[in-house]
Amino acid sequence: MNTTKKAKTALISVFNKNGLEPIVKKLQDLNVEIYSTGGTENFIKNLGINVIPVENLTSYPSILGGRVKTLHPKVFGGILARRENAEDLSQLTTYEIPEIDIVIVDLYPFEKTVASGASEQDIIEKIDIGGISLIRAAAKNFKDVCCVSSINQYEDFLKIISENNGEITLEQRKNFAAKAFAISSNYDTAIFHYLNKNETAFRASFDAVSTLRYGENPHQKGLFYGNLEDLFEKLHGKELSYNNLLDVDAAVNLMNEFKNDAPTFAILKHNNACGLAQRNNLKQAYIDALAGDPTSAFGGVLISNKEIDVATATEIHKLFCEVVIAPKFEKEALEILKGKKNRIILIQKDVELPTVQYRTALNGLLFQDKDNKTDNQSVVTKATIKDPSEKELEDLFFASKICKHTKSNTIVLAKNKQLFASGTGQTSRVDALNQAIEKANHFGFDLKGAVMASDAFFPFPDCVEIAHKVGVDAVIQPGGSIKDQLSIDYCDKNKMSMIFTGTRHFKH
C-alpha cells in the first residue's frame, strides 16, 4: 500500500489569516481544489484564487450567527472516509461527497479572550465547535488526511508540499495528527479551567517543551514544559538545566516576598537561601548576603529585587555563579557579568506568579494552593511578657520570610536584616537549630541580639533554651503546640520576647 498521498482537495477555515497566503498560492499551483467558509473564503477570493464555498457543498448557509458552518455530513464524510474501505467510498459516491485530503484550521482565541477580561458572553462565543470538530476528524483519519491545526505549523506544512509536489507521507500526516490532538487537549483544558469551580478533576496542559541536557543527574532524562519567555528575558549564557530551573523557581518565589522592599539580594543553593541581606544600596546587600555563606555561594543562583548596577556587578563577577536574576541591568553592569561565557543572566518580567502547585506522588498528583501568606504585624499575637523592640520586629518578619522558603524542618537566625544562618531539611527542629548555630559561628557571626524564626511550633522549650544561650532574645513561630506554655515560661523567665503567627510554613 502506498502511504504517501498527493493532495487533491483542501478545506481551509481559519480565524487568523497571517501566513496563509503563500500556502493558498502553493495549493493553487498544485491544482488542489479548495473549500472554505466566511472570512477565510473572502480572503482567498481576494487573492484571485478559486475557492468553493462550503455552503455550495452542504446546501446550507452559515447559521446561528456563524455557530454552524461546517457541521454537516458532506464535510465530515469527506474527511472521515477511509480510502481503503470500499463501502466508505461507495457512500461518498452515493451522497456526492468529495474526499477532503487537507484540513487547515485554527481555533477561536479562547485563552486570549479570557485574559483580555472580556465578558462571559464574549468568552463563551470563543469556544470553538466546528473548528475543534474538524481538527479531531482530520487527525483521526491521518492515514488519509493531513491536519494543519495551528498557524505555528504553516511553515512546516508549506515546506513539505513545496518540496514534494503536494505529496505528504504517512509519517508526516501522523506527526501533524499528534500536534492536532495536543492543540485540542490544550484548548479543552483552558475551557475546563475557566468553567470549573469545584476542583472535581485535575487537568494541566503545556504547549511549549524544552529538552534539557538531563534531569537531576546525567542518567535521568529531563524536560521542561512551559514557556520561560513569559517570565524571563534571557540575556546571556548557556541553557538552563533541570537543577538550575528548580533553583531559579525557589529564588523567584523567595524574592517575591521582598519585591517592593529596600534593596535586597539573595543567594540560593539547592533551593535554599545560603545568603540574604537587605541594605540601603544593592552592592552592600550583595556583600552581606555573600558573607552569610561564601562557601555555598559557589555555583549558586543569585537574585536581586532591584536593578543591578556597575558596583554590584563588579562584586558579583568575582564569584563563580550559575545564574543572575534581576528586574533590570545597567548596560555596563551587563557587559561585566557577560565576562563569564556560561553565566546565565535573566531579566525577570513583572508578571503574576502561579497561585497553585502540584507534584507527582505515588501513582497520582498532589495539588495545593501556594503558600501565599506572609507573616506581618497584622497577624501576630504577643506570647510573652516582654515585647520585641521595633528593630527586633523588623528582623523577625525578615527571618520569617526566609524561613517560609526554606526546606523543613528549618530554623533561621538573622540580625540587622541579614541572614546569619539557617538549619535546613532536618529531621528535628533541635538539629536544625544546632546546624544554624554551628554555621553562624563558622562564618564569624555574633549571635548576641539575633532573632530566631521557626517554620513550625516548638513542642518543647529546648529550642528557645539553646537559642537563648547563644544570644538570641526574640523568637517568631506559629504556636499551636499543646505545650506552648513551656516555651513561653522559659522566655518569660529569661526576658526573651516571642510572638505567634498562627501560620505554619512547612516546605517539604
XYZ file of C-alpha atoms in Angstrom:
508
model
C 0.000 0.000 0.000
C 1.348 3.431 -0.944
C 1.310 5.531 2.254
C 2.428 8.731 0.518
C -0.557 10.663 -0.788
C -0.835 13.590 -3.141
C -3.481 16.042 -2.042
C -6.275 16.913 -4.440
C -8.610 18.824 -2.126
C -8.321 21.055 0.918
C -10.727 22.611 3.404
C -9.473 25.874 4.910
C -11.262 27.693 7.725
C -9.070 29.835 9.955
C -9.512 32.654 12.460
C -6.031 34.128 11.935
C -5.106 34.672 8.280
C -1.448 35.599 8.903
C 0.856 33.361 6.905
C -1.982 31.762 4.962
C -1.377 33.490 1.614
C 1.725 31.511 0.483
C 0.014 28.229 1.385
C -3.096 29.055 -0.628
C -0.998 30.129 -3.615
C 1.046 26.928 -3.453
C -2.126 24.827 -3.279
C -3.372 26.654 -6.374
C -0.076 25.873 -8.155
C -0.576 22.209 -7.246
C -4.140 22.230 -8.673
C -5.617 21.483 -5.240
C -9.343 22.217 -5.081
C -10.074 24.498 -2.114
C -13.225 24.638 0.027
C -13.677 27.410 2.558
C -16.051 29.416 4.748
C -16.866 33.003 5.680
C -13.911 35.303 6.221
C -11.388 32.751 5.007
C -13.336 32.277 1.797
C -13.320 36.038 1.181
C -9.610 36.211 1.956
C -8.862 33.536 -0.654
C -11.154 35.163 -3.234
C -9.378 38.480 -2.727
C -6.130 36.777 -3.666
C -7.692 35.923 -7.002
C -7.745 32.210 -6.253
C -10.663 29.926 -6.971
C -12.451 28.707 -3.871
C -15.649 26.695 -3.375
C -17.916 27.938 -0.565
C -18.739 25.146 1.885
C -22.399 26.155 1.651
C -22.329 25.103 -2.031
C -21.302 21.660 -0.834
C -23.761 21.379 2.060
C -26.663 23.407 0.571
C -26.868 25.206 3.920
C -25.718 28.749 4.672
C -23.786 29.676 7.789
C -26.479 29.806 10.510
C -26.945 30.754 14.155
C -24.640 33.738 13.907
C -21.818 31.626 12.500
C -22.059 28.910 15.146
C -22.848 26.317 12.474
C -20.969 26.399 9.168
C -19.128 23.127 8.597
C -21.057 20.722 10.831
C -22.511 18.611 8.032
C -22.114 15.015 6.704
C -20.894 16.306 3.347
C -17.949 17.926 5.120
C -17.199 15.337 7.758
C -17.936 12.455 5.432
C -15.254 13.708 3.056
C -12.772 13.977 5.919
C -13.522 10.734 7.749
C -13.984 8.385 4.795
C -11.425 5.562 4.809
C -9.916 5.461 1.353
C -9.135 1.733 1.533
C -12.704 0.925 2.602
C -14.884 0.140 -0.420
C -18.140 0.740 1.462
C -16.988 4.171 2.635
C -16.063 5.136 -0.923
C -19.358 3.830 -2.222
C -21.254 6.040 0.207
C -19.216 9.056 -0.854
C -20.349 8.382 -4.420
C -23.963 7.807 -3.417
C -24.203 11.044 -1.434
C -21.959 13.085 -3.750
C -19.391 13.790 -1.070
C -15.892 14.810 -2.198
C -12.836 13.395 -0.482
C -11.043 16.057 1.558
C -7.295 15.466 1.784
C -6.112 18.507 3.742
C -7.787 20.376 6.590
C -6.300 23.704 7.656
C -7.983 25.145 10.735
C -7.042 27.332 13.662
C -9.287 27.867 16.655
C -11.004 30.893 18.094
C -8.621 32.592 20.607
C -10.313 31.417 23.782
C -7.397 31.944 26.183
C -6.598 35.399 24.826
C -10.242 36.375 25.193
C -10.273 35.241 28.829
C -7.006 37.087 29.504
C -8.421 40.268 27.977
C -11.073 40.497 30.692
C -13.911 40.117 28.207
C -17.481 39.430 29.308
C -18.625 35.884 29.915
C -20.782 36.023 26.784
C -17.811 37.026 24.629
C -15.721 34.283 26.193
C -18.383 31.622 25.589
C -18.618 32.650 21.945
C -14.907 31.929 21.620
C -15.451 28.256 22.456
C -14.844 26.776 19.017
C -17.158 23.923 17.969
C -16.788 23.495 14.235
C -13.044 24.075 14.254
C -12.314 21.615 17.033
C -14.536 19.032 15.345
C -12.727 19.455 12.025
C -9.369 19.088 13.765
C -10.362 15.916 15.577
C -11.915 14.363 12.499
C -8.934 15.097 10.251
C -6.431 13.980 12.886
C -8.347 10.767 13.499
C -8.165 9.917 9.790
C -4.449 10.753 9.472
C -3.963 7.682 7.277
C -5.661 9.636 4.520
C -5.885 13.273 5.654
C -3.338 15.890 6.698
C -4.493 18.162 9.521
C -2.822 21.556 9.957
C -4.215 22.809 13.249
C -2.196 25.916 14.105
C -0.583 28.922 12.492
C 2.659 27.655 14.063
C 2.563 24.684 11.661
C 2.167 26.710 8.457
C 5.876 26.955 7.711
C 6.496 23.209 8.059
C 3.431 22.366 6.009
C 4.363 24.774 3.219
C 7.863 23.338 3.074
C 6.528 19.774 2.790
C 4.093 20.436 -0.048
C 6.584 22.678 -1.862
C 9.461 20.214 -1.759
C 7.367 17.138 -2.563
C 4.977 18.446 -5.215
C 1.973 18.198 -2.895
C 2.767 14.702 -1.649
C 2.594 14.059 2.107
C 3.912 10.889 3.753
C 2.072 8.851 6.353
C 4.712 9.725 8.939
C 4.218 13.433 8.262
C 0.434 13.125 8.478
C 0.719 11.223 11.753
C 3.019 13.895 13.136
C 0.500 16.608 12.245
C -2.224 14.481 13.870
C -0.304 14.268 17.137
C 0.091 18.042 17.138
C -3.610 18.412 16.378
C -4.638 16.413 19.430
C -2.168 18.425 21.524
C -3.947 21.584 20.302
C -7.339 20.043 21.032
C -6.305 18.875 24.503
C -4.827 22.239 25.436
C -7.914 24.065 24.171
C -10.317 21.900 26.151
C -8.150 22.226 29.256
C -8.326 26.017 29.056
C -12.105 25.881 28.774
C -12.308 23.424 31.672
C -10.257 25.701 33.928
C -12.448 28.674 33.039
C -15.663 26.831 33.877
C -14.532 24.510 36.674
C -15.096 25.884 40.171
C -15.431 22.695 42.210
C -11.988 21.083 41.773
C -13.667 17.799 40.928
C -10.917 16.905 38.453
C -7.393 17.964 37.556
C -6.222 18.964 34.097
C -2.944 20.555 33.006
C -1.671 21.339 29.547
C 1.512 22.978 28.269
C 2.233 23.673 24.621
C 5.906 24.583 24.958
C 8.514 21.948 25.793
C 12.280 22.270 26.193
C 14.643 19.321 26.160
C 17.147 19.685 28.980
C 20.648 18.241 28.983
C 19.448 15.779 31.623
C 17.417 15.662 34.815
C 18.784 15.979 38.345
C 21.570 13.576 37.355
C 23.163 12.724 33.989
C 21.457 9.320 33.789
C 17.980 10.917 34.049
C 16.046 12.358 31.115
C 14.913 15.945 31.637
C 12.228 18.098 30.015
C 10.624 21.418 30.895
C 7.019 22.036 29.903
C 6.226 25.725 29.851
C 7.282 28.974 28.238
C 10.104 30.619 30.168
C 9.919 33.626 27.863
C 6.685 34.601 29.615
C 8.649 35.136 32.842
C 12.211 35.911 31.768
C 14.225 37.634 29.098
C 17.443 35.684 28.742
C 20.381 37.982 28.052
C 23.362 35.647 28.175
C 24.741 32.226 28.998
C 24.192 28.538 28.486
C 20.860 26.766 28.564
C 19.162 26.338 31.937
C 19.457 22.836 33.367
C 16.896 20.867 35.388
C 18.637 21.815 38.647
C 19.036 25.435 37.520
C 15.292 25.626 36.948
C 14.499 24.282 40.406
C 16.839 26.815 41.999
C 15.520 29.647 39.834
C 11.973 28.748 40.868
C 12.978 28.849 44.541
C 14.822 32.150 44.028
C 11.922 33.848 42.273
C 9.414 32.782 44.911
C 11.703 33.855 47.757
C 12.474 37.257 46.269
C 8.779 37.829 45.613
C 8.498 38.299 49.411
C 10.826 41.315 49.121
C 9.591 42.630 45.780
C 8.744 46.162 46.947
C 11.268 46.412 49.787
C 14.608 48.195 50.071
C 17.489 46.737 48.018
C 17.590 43.026 48.778
C 19.912 40.348 47.461
C 19.685 36.575 47.868
C 21.970 33.674 47.019
C 20.442 30.202 46.773
C 21.875 26.716 46.608
C 19.813 23.535 46.323
C 16.556 25.517 46.672
C 17.560 27.143 49.973
C 18.897 30.626 50.696
C 22.516 30.446 51.831
C 22.728 34.229 51.944
C 20.249 37.108 52.039
C 20.533 40.702 53.119
C 18.637 43.967 52.820
C 20.533 47.247 52.765
C 20.326 50.865 51.604
C 22.248 50.019 48.430
C 22.424 46.855 46.367
C 26.187 46.419 46.454
C 26.176 46.223 50.253
C 23.141 43.912 50.172
C 25.100 41.566 47.905
C 28.285 41.728 50.009
C 26.358 40.958 53.188
C 24.335 38.200 51.518
C 27.573 36.584 50.337
C 29.005 36.816 53.852
C 26.206 34.524 55.050
C 27.917 31.528 53.423
C 30.599 32.319 50.845
C 31.385 28.611 50.542
C 27.895 27.517 49.489
C 27.514 30.568 47.233
C 29.970 28.972 44.784
C 27.892 27.826 41.799
C 24.725 29.301 43.248
C 21.758 31.250 41.875
C 21.766 34.989 42.616
C 18.699 37.202 42.601
C 18.011 40.875 43.285
C 14.826 42.885 43.718
C 16.454 45.974 42.147
C 18.372 46.882 39.009
C 21.926 45.567 39.165
C 24.373 48.435 38.851
C 28.065 48.501 37.921
C 29.299 48.447 41.506
C 27.234 45.367 42.338
C 28.103 43.609 39.081
C 31.808 44.154 39.736
C 31.462 42.320 43.061
C 29.318 39.542 41.598
C 31.839 38.956 38.817
C 34.408 37.815 41.402
C 32.186 34.829 42.219
C 31.551 31.737 40.148
C 27.781 31.542 39.935
C 25.378 29.756 37.607
C 22.549 32.299 37.293
C 21.986 36.002 37.980
C 18.395 37.306 38.035
C 17.203 40.905 38.358
C 14.387 43.148 37.099
C 16.988 45.242 35.194
C 20.705 45.518 34.500
C 22.655 48.691 33.806
C 24.282 48.412 30.373
C 27.852 48.430 31.689
C 26.902 46.070 34.518
C 25.554 43.608 31.972
C 28.801 43.707 29.999
C 30.755 42.947 33.170
C 28.577 39.952 34.003
C 28.850 38.667 30.428
C 32.545 38.250 31.103
C 31.829 34.624 32.050
C 30.513 32.985 28.880
C 28.388 30.329 30.599
C 26.880 32.589 33.262
C 23.103 32.712 32.752
C 21.708 36.240 33.008
C 17.951 36.695 33.250
C 15.685 39.714 33.424
C 12.651 38.778 35.472
C 9.500 40.258 33.984
C 6.855 41.767 36.227
C 4.217 39.096 35.804
C 1.983 37.346 38.290
C 3.340 34.042 39.578
C 1.187 30.879 39.698
C -1.086 30.572 42.717
C -1.188 26.770 42.818
C 1.361 23.944 42.978
C 1.299 20.294 42.004
C 3.788 17.455 42.011
C 3.820 13.747 41.286
C 3.279 11.436 44.251
C 2.870 7.648 44.149
C 0.571 6.918 41.214
C -1.046 10.362 41.131
C -0.588 14.067 41.818
C -0.631 16.228 44.900
C -2.262 19.623 44.387
C -2.341 22.595 46.729
C -2.733 26.335 46.899
C 0.616 28.064 47.043
C 1.691 29.328 50.462
C 0.938 32.962 49.709
C 0.550 34.025 53.318
C 3.295 36.338 54.578
C 3.714 36.948 58.303
C 3.412 40.605 59.305
C 2.378 42.844 62.167
C -1.332 42.387 61.491
C -1.343 38.623 62.040
C 0.918 38.128 65.061
C -0.062 37.803 68.702
C 2.087 38.518 71.716
C 3.032 35.335 73.600
C 5.422 36.650 76.260
C 5.528 39.393 78.855
C 8.310 41.164 77.008
C 7.537 42.784 73.674
C 10.077 42.652 70.852
C 11.620 46.014 70.032
C 10.814 47.734 66.753
C 14.187 46.655 65.369
C 13.626 43.065 66.531
C 10.190 43.045 64.918
C 11.716 44.032 61.569
C 14.273 41.246 61.876
C 11.637 38.739 62.976
C 9.484 39.342 59.896
C 12.617 39.349 57.719
C 13.634 35.964 59.143
C 10.101 34.621 58.831
C 10.035 35.353 55.092
C 13.251 33.385 54.611
C 12.020 30.571 56.852
C 8.887 30.176 54.770
C 11.026 29.420 51.692
C 13.496 27.061 53.376
C 13.186 23.276 53.463
C 11.614 21.880 56.646
C 12.446 21.332 59.394
C 14.121 24.709 59.453
C 15.343 27.373 61.810
C 16.514 30.780 60.581
C 18.825 33.080 62.527
C 19.032 36.712 61.405
C 20.184 40.106 62.607
C 20.062 43.587 61.112
C 18.152 42.234 58.112
C 20.899 39.788 57.254
C 20.624 36.021 57.171
C 23.218 34.694 59.607
C 22.435 31.024 59.074
C 19.658 28.507 58.674
C 19.254 24.871 59.509
C 17.617 23.221 56.511
C 15.777 19.989 55.872
C 16.499 18.431 59.257
C 14.503 15.641 60.875
C 14.260 17.526 64.143
C 13.959 21.191 64.979
C 16.764 20.924 67.524
C 19.060 19.557 64.797
C 18.043 22.448 62.542
C 18.852 24.982 65.263
C 22.198 23.396 66.117
C 23.111 23.334 62.432
C 22.261 27.034 62.114
C 24.269 27.962 65.214
C 27.298 25.986 64.074
C 27.154 27.584 60.639
C 26.783 31.110 62.026
C 29.748 30.570 64.335
C 31.812 29.116 61.492
C 31.372 32.293 59.435
C 32.101 34.572 62.391
C 28.666 35.980 63.198
C 27.910 37.294 66.665
C 24.508 35.875 67.592
C 24.000 38.224 70.529
C 20.862 40.184 69.672
C 19.934 37.912 66.750
C 16.381 36.680 66.215
C 15.097 33.163 65.512
C 12.310 32.048 63.171
C 10.828 28.565 63.057
C 8.612 27.131 60.335
C 6.514 25.209 62.892
C 5.772 25.243 66.609
C 8.118 24.140 69.393
C 6.738 21.045 71.156
C 9.291 21.559 73.961
C 11.258 24.523 75.315
C 14.616 23.067 74.198
C 14.960 25.282 71.111
C 14.315 28.573 72.897
C 16.732 27.496 75.627
C 19.508 26.632 73.143
C 18.906 29.858 71.219
C 18.931 31.990 74.362
C 22.285 30.563 75.463
C 23.929 31.783 72.239
C 22.440 35.274 72.470
C 19.032 35.132 70.764
C 16.451 37.299 72.544
C 13.462 37.344 70.153
C 11.550 34.496 68.526
C 8.822 34.174 65.892
C 6.953 30.902 65.496
C 3.442 29.693 64.594
C 2.444 28.492 68.056
C -0.220 25.858 68.456
C 1.559 23.173 70.466
C -0.263 21.776 73.478
C 2.972 22.543 75.315
C 3.371 26.131 74.092
C 3.332 27.322 77.682
C 6.651 25.582 78.387
C 8.403 27.708 75.760
C 6.542 30.821 76.893
C 7.546 30.239 80.518
C 11.205 29.829 79.573
C 11.121 33.052 77.567
C 9.444 34.980 80.373
C 11.924 33.653 82.920
C 14.861 34.693 80.752
C 13.447 38.009 79.498
C 13.047 36.872 75.909
C 10.250 38.028 73.604
C 8.220 35.647 71.465
C 5.379 36.243 69.026
C 2.987 33.735 67.463
C 1.910 33.977 63.823
C -0.754 31.278 63.858
C 0.529 30.040 60.475
C 2.814 27.064 59.888
C 5.144 27.261 56.873
C 6.269 23.707 56.185
C 8.120 23.266 52.908
C 8.776 19.633 52.055
